[in-house]
Coordinates of C-alpha atoms in Angstrom, one line a residue:
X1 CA -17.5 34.6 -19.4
X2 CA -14.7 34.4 -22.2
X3 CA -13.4 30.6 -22.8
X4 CA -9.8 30.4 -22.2
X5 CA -7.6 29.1 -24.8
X6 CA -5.2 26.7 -25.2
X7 CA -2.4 28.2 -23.6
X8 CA -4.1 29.3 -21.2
X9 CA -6.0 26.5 -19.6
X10 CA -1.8 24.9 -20.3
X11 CA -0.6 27.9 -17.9
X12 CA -3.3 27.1 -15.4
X13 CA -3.1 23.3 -15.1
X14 CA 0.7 23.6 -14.4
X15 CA 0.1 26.0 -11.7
X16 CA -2.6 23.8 -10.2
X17 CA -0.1 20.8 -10.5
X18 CA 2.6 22.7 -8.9
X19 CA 0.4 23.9 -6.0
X20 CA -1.2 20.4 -5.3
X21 CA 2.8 19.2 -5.5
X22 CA 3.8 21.4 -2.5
X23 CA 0.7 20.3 -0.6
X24 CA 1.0 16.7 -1.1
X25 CA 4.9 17.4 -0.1
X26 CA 3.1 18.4 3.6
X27 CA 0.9 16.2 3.8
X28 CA 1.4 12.8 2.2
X29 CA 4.8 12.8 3.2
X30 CA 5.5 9.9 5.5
X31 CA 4.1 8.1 2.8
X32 CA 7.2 8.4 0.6
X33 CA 5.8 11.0 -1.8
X34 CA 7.3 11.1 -5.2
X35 CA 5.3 13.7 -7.1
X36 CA 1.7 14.0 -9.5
X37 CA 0.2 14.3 -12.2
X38 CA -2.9 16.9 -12.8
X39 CA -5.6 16.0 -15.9
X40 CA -8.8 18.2 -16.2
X41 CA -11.4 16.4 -18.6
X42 CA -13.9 19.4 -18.9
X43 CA -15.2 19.7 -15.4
X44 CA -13.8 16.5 -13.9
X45 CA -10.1 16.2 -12.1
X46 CA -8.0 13.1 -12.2
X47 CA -4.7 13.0 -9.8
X48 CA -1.8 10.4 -9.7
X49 CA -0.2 10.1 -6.4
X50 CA 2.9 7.9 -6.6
X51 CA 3.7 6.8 -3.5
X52 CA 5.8 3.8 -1.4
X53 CA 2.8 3.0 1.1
X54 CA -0.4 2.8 -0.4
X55 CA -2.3 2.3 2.9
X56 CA -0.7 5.3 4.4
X57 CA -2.7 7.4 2.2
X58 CA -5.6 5.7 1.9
X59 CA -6.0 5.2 5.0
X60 CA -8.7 2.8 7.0
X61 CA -11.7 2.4 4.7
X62 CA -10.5 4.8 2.4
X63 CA -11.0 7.7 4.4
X64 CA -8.3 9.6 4.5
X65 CA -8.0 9.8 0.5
X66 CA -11.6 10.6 0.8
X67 CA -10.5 13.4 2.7
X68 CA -8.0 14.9 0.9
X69 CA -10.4 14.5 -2.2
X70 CA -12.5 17.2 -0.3
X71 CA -9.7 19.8 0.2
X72 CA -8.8 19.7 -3.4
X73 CA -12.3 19.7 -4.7
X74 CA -13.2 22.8 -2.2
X75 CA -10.0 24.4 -3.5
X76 CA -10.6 23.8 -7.4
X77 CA -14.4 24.8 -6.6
X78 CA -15.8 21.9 -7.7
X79 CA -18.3 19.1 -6.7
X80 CA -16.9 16.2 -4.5
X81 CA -17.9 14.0 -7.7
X82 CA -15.3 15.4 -10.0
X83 CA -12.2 15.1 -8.5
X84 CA -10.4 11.7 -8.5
X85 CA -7.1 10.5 -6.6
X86 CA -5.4 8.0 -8.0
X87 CA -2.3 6.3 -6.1
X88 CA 0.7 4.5 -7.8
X89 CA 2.8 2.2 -5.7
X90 CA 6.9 2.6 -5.8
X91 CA 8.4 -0.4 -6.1
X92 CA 12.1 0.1 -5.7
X93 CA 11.9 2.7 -3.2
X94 CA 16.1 2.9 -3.9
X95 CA 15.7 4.4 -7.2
X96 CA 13.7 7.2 -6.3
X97 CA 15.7 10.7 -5.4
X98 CA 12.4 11.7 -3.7
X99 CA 12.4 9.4 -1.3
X100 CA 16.2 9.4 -1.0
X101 CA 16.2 12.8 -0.1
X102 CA 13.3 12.9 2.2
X103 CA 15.0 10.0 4.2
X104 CA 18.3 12.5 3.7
X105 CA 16.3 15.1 5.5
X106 CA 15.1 13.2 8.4
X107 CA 18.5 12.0 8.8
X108 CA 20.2 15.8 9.2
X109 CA 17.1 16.9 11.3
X110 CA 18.8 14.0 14.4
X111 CA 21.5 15.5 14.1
X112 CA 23.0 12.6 12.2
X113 CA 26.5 13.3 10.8
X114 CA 26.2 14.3 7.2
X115 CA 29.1 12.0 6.1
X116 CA 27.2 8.7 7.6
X117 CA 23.7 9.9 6.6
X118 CA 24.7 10.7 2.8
X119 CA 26.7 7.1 2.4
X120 CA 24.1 5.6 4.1
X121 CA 21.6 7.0 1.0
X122 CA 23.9 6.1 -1.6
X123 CA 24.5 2.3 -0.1
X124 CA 20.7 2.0 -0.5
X125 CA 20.3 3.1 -3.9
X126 CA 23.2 1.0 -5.1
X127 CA 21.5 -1.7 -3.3
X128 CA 18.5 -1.0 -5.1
X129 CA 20.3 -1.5 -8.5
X130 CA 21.1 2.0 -9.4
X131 CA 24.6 2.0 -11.8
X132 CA 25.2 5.8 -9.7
X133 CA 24.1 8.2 -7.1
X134 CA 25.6 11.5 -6.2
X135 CA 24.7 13.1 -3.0
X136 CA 25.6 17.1 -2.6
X137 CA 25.0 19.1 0.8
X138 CA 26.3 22.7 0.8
X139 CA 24.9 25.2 4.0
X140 CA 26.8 25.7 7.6
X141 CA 27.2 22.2 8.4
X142 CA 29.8 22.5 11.2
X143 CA 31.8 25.4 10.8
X144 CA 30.7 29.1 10.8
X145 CA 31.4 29.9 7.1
X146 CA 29.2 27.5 4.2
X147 CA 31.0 25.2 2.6
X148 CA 30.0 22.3 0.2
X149 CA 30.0 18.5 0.5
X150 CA 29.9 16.0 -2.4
X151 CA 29.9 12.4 -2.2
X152 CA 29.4 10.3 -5.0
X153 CA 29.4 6.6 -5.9
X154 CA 29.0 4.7 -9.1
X155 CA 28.7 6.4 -12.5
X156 CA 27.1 9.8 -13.2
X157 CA 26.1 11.5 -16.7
X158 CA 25.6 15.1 -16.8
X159 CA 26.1 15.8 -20.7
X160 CA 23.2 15.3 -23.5
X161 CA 19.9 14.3 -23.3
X162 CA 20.5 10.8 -21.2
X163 CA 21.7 13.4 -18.5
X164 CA 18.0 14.6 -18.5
X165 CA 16.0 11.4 -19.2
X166 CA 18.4 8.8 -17.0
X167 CA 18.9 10.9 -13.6
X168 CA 16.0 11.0 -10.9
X169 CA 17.1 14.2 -9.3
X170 CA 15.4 15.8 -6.2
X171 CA 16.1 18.8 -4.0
X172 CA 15.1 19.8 -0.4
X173 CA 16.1 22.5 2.1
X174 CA 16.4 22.2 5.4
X175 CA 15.8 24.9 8.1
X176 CA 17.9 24.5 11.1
X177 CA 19.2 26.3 13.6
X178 CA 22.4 27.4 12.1
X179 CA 20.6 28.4 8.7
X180 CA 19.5 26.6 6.1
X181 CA 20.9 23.6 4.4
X182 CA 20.2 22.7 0.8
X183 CA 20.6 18.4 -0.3
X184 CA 20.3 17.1 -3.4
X185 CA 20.0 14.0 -4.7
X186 CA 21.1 12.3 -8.1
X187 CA 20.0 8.6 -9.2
X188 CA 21.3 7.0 -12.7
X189 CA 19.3 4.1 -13.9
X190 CA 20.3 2.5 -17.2
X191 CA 16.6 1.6 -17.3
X192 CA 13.5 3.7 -17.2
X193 CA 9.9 4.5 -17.9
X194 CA 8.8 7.2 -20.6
X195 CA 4.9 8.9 -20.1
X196 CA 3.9 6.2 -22.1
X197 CA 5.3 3.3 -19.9
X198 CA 7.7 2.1 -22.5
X199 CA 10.9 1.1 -21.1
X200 CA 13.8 3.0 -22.3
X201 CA 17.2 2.2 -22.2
X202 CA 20.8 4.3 -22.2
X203 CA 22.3 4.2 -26.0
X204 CA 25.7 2.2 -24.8
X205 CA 23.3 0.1 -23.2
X206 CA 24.6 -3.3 -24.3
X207 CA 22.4 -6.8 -22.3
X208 CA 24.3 -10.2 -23.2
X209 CA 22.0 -12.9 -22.8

């Protein structure tokens, strides 16, 4: 069997992360799912879950991780032995567009009216000590031709690389009756975590103590 190089074992993790993304998306959900990461250390898997409610996922006696760790390992063809979950907790729920937009979703599924349910989601991330948050719905909400809502609080950047590294984003569709309706979400944080866990800060970002 030819070894794969570089590039391609790159090409292959990101597709396994991405396909382990959308099923963790159906079925860690009520847990307030925020996304992974996928390592591969020769033949062994390691996964980070970040999550709001631990137990939800682990479940009573760790079962239900235990569980899941046997789906992936049957999908990745490996032993039970190599594959690892790993969960981290969420602690300001509020500053994450994930969940945002997942409690956005459940909201328009009960019919809740898309002006209350999107101020509702920007109240709590403000709450939560976000300096912005930008909520956009666009689909046939009421009328018979699409239109698009925006409703924004706070302060938004869109320009330069703080646009990237400062804004949680998060998208979601909706299928209803009527068609589909796309949501997304848009957090600012003048504070945040790099891959390293460093703390970053915005440039302009002036503390006075």
């Amino acid at each position: 069997m030819q070894q794969q190089t570089f590039y391609q074992q790159y090409v292959e993790d990101c597709l396994r992360e991405a396909e382990l993304h959308e099923y963790f998306c159906r079925e860690i959900r009520e847990a307030g799912y925020s996304g992974c990461t996928f390592r591969r250390f020769f033949n062994n898997v390691e996964i980070t879950v970040r999550v709001a409610e631990l137990d939800l996922v682990q479940g009573k006696n760790h079962e239900r991780i235990h569980q899941i760790e046997a789906v992936i390992a049957q999908r990745l063809h490996l032993p039970l032995d190599n594959v690892t979950i790993f969960c981290d907790k969420i602690v300001a729920r509020g500053l994450c567009a994930d969940i945002l937009a997942d409690q956005l979703q459940i909201k328009i599924e009960k019919q809740t009216p898309v002006r209350q349910a999107a101020m509702q989601i920007i109240k709590s991330a403000l709450r939560a000590g976000a300096a912005g948050c930008e909520v956009v719905v666009s689909g046939k909400l009421r009328q018979q031709r699409a239109n698009c809502q925006k409703y924004k609080e706070g302060k938004i950047i869109t320009a330069g690389k703080p646009g990237k590294d400062f804004i949680d984003r998060a998208i979601r569709h909706i299928p209803l009756k009527q068609g589909i309706i796309g949501i997304q979400v848009k957090v600012f944080n003048l504070k945040m975590k790099d891959k390293f866990g460093r703390t970053q800060v915005m440039p302009d970002y002036v503390e006075i103590k």
